[in-house]
PDB file of C-alpha atoms in Angstrom:
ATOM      1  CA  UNK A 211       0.000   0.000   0.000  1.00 51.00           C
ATOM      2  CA  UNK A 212       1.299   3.619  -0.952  1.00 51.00           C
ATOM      3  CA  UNK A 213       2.361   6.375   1.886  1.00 53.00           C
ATOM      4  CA  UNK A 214      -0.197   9.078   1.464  1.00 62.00           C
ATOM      5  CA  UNK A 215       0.517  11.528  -0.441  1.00 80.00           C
ATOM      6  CA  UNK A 216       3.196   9.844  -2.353  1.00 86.00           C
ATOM      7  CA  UNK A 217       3.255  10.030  -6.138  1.00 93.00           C
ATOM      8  CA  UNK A 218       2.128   6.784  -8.419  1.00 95.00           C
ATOM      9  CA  UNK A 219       5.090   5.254 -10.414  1.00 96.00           C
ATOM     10  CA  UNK A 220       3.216   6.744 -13.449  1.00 96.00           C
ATOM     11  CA  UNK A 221       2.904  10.311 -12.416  1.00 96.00           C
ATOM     12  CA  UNK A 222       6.675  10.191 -11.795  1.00 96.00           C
ATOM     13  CA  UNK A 223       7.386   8.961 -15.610  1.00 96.00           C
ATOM     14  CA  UNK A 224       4.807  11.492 -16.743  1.00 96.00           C
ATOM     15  CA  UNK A 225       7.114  14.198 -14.648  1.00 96.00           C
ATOM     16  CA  UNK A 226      10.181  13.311 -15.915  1.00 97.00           C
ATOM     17  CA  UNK A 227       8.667  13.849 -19.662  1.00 95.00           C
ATOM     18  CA  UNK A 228       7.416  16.995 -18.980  1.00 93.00           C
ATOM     19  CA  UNK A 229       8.200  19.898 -21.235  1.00 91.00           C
ATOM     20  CA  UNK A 230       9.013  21.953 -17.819  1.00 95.00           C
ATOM     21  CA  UNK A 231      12.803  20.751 -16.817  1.00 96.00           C
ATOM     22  CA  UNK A 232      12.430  21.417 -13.846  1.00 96.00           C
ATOM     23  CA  UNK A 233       8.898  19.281 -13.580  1.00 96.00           C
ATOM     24  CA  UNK A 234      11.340  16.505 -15.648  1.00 96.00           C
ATOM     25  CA  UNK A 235      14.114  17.317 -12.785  1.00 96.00           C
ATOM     26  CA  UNK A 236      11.738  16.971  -9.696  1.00 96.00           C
ATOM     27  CA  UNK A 237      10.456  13.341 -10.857  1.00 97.00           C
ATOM     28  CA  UNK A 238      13.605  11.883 -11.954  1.00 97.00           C
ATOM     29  CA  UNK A 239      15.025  13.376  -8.035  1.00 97.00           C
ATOM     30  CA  UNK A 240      11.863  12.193  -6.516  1.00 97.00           C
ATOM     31  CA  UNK A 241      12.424   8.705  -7.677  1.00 97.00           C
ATOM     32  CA  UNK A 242      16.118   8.146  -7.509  1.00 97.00           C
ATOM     33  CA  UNK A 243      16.406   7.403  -3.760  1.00 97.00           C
ATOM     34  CA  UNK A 244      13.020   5.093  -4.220  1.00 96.00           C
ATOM     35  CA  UNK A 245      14.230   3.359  -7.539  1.00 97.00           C
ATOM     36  CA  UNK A 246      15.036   0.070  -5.439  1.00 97.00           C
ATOM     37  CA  UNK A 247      11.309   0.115  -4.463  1.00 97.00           C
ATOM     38  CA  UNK A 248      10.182   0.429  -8.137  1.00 97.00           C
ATOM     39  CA  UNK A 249      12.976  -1.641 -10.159  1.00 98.00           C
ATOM     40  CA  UNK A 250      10.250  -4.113 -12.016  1.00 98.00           C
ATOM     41  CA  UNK A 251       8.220  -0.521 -13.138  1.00 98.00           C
ATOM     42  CA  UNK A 252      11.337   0.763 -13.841  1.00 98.00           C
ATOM     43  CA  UNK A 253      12.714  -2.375 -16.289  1.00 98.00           C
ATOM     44  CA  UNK A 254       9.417  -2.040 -17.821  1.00 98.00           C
ATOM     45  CA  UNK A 255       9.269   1.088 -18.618  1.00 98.00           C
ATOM     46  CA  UNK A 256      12.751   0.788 -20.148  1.00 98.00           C
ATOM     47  CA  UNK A 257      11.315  -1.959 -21.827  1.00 97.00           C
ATOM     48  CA  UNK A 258       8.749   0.147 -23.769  1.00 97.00           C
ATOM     49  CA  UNK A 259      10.689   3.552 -23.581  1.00 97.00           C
ATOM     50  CA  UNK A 260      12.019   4.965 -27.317  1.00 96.00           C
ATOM     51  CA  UNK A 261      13.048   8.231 -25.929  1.00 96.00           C
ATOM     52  CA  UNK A 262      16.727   8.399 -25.437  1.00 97.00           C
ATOM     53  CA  UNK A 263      16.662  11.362 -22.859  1.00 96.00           C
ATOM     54  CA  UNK A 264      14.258   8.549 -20.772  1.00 97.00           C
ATOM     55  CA  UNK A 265      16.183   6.110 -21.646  1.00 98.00           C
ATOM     56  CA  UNK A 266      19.324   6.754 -20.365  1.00 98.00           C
ATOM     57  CA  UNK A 267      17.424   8.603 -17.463  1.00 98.00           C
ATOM     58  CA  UNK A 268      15.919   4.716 -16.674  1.00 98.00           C
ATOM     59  CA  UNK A 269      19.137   3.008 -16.972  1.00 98.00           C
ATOM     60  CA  UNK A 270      20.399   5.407 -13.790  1.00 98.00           C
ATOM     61  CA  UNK A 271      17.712   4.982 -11.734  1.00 98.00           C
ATOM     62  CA  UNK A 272      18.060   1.127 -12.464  1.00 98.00           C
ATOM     63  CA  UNK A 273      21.633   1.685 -11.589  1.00 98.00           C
ATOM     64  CA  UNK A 274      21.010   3.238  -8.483  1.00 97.00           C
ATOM     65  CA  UNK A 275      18.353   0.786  -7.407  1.00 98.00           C
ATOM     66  CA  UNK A 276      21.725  -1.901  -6.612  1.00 97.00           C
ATOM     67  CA  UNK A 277      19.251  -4.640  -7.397  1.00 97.00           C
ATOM     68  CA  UNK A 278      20.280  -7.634  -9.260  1.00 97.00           C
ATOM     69  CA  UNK A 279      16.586  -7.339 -10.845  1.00 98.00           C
ATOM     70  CA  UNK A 280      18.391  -4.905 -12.819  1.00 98.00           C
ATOM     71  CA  UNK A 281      21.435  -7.117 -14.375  1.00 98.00           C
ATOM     72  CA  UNK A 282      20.417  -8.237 -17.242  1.00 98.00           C
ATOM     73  CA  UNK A 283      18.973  -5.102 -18.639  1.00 98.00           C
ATOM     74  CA  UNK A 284      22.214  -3.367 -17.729  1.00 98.00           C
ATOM     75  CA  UNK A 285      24.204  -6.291 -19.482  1.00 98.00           C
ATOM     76  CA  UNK A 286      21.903  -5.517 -22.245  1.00 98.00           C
ATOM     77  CA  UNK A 287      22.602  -2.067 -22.801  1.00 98.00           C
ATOM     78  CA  UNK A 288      26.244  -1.904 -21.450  1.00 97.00           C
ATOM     79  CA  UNK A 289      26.786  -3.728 -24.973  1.00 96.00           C
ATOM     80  CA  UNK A 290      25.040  -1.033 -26.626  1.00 96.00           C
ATOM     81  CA  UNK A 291      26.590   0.839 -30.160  1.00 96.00           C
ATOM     82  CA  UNK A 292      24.838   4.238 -28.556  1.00 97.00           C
ATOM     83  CA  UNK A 293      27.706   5.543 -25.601  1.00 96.00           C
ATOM     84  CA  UNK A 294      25.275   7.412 -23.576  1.00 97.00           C
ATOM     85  CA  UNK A 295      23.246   4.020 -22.764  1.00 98.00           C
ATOM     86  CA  UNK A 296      26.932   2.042 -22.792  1.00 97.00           C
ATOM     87  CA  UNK A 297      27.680   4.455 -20.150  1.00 96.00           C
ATOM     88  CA  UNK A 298      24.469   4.720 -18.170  1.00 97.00           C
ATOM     89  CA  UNK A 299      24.621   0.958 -17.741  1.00 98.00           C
ATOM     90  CA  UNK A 300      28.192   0.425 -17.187  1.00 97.00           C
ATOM     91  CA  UNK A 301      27.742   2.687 -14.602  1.00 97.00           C
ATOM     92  CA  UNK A 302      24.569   0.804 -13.024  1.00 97.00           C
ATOM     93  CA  UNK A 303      26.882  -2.762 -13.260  1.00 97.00           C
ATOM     94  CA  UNK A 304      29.726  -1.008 -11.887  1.00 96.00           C
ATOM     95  CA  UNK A 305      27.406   0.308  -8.622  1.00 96.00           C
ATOM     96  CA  UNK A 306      25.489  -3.253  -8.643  1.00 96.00           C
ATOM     97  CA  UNK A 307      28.718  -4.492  -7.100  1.00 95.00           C
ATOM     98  CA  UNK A 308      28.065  -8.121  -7.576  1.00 96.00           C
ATOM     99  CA  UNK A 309      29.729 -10.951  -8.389  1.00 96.00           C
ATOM    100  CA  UNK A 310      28.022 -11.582 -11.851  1.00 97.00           C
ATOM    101  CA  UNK A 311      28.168  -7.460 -12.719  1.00 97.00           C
ATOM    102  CA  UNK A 312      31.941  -7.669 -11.930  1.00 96.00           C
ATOM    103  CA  UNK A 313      32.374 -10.693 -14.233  1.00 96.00           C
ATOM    104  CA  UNK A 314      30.322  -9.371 -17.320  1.00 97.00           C
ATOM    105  CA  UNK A 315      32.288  -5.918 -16.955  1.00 97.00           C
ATOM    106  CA  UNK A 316      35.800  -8.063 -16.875  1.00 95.00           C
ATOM    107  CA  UNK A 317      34.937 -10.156 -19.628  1.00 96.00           C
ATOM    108  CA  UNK A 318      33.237  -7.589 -21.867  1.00 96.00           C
ATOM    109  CA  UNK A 319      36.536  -5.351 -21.481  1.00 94.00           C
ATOM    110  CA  UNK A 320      34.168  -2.857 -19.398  1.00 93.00           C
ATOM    111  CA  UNK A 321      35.915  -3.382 -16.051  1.00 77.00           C
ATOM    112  CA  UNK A 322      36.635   0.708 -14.543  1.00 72.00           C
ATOM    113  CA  UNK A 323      40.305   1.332 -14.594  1.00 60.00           C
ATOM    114  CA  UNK A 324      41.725   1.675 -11.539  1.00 58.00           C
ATOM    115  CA  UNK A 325      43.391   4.494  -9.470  1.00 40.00           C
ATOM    116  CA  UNK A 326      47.421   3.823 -10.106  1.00 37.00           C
ATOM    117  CA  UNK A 327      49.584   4.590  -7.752  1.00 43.00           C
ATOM    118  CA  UNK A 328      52.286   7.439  -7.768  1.00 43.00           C
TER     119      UNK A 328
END
């Protein structure tokens, strides 16, 4: 059951493609610390998104969600020709943390390079 007063999933979407930025802005913010809660609406919606900007908007907040829900999608996309979505979800796999999301990354030649030492 929903907190009152809290947004549906679908207002939030409809938010973040508002022609306002700032109505786009307050959605995307509003979900982003609740994307856990809403990772199956969220891989849906990615699912039968065709607007880049909400796109690569969906692959973050799947990304920030940590949930393993989210892995394949990100695998998906993390293989992707277009480098905004490439990014968006090698940044999701990358913050997933797992074992799997650490092996994909590794094997795809996706792994983040890191710090070197002075």
């Amino acid at each position: 059951m929903s907190k009152p007063h809290e947004p549906a999933f679908s207002d939030l979407l409809s938010m973040m493609r508002e022609g306002n930025p700032q109505v786009a802005e307050d959605g995307f913010h509003y979900l982003r610390p609740r994307a856990k809660e809403h990772i199956d609406e969220l891989l849906t919606a990615l699912g039968n998104e065709t607007n880049h900007a909400m796109q690569c908007w969906l692959l973050e907040l799947i990304g920030e969600a940590k949930s393993e829900k989210g892995l394949v999608a990100l695998c998906a996309y993390a293989k992707s020709q277009d480098d905004s979505l490439k990014s968006w979800a090698v940044q999701g796999l990358v913050k997933l943390n797992s074992r799997q999301s650490k092996t994909f990354l590794k094997e795809n030649g996706l792994a983040p390079l890191k710090a070197q030492k002075k």
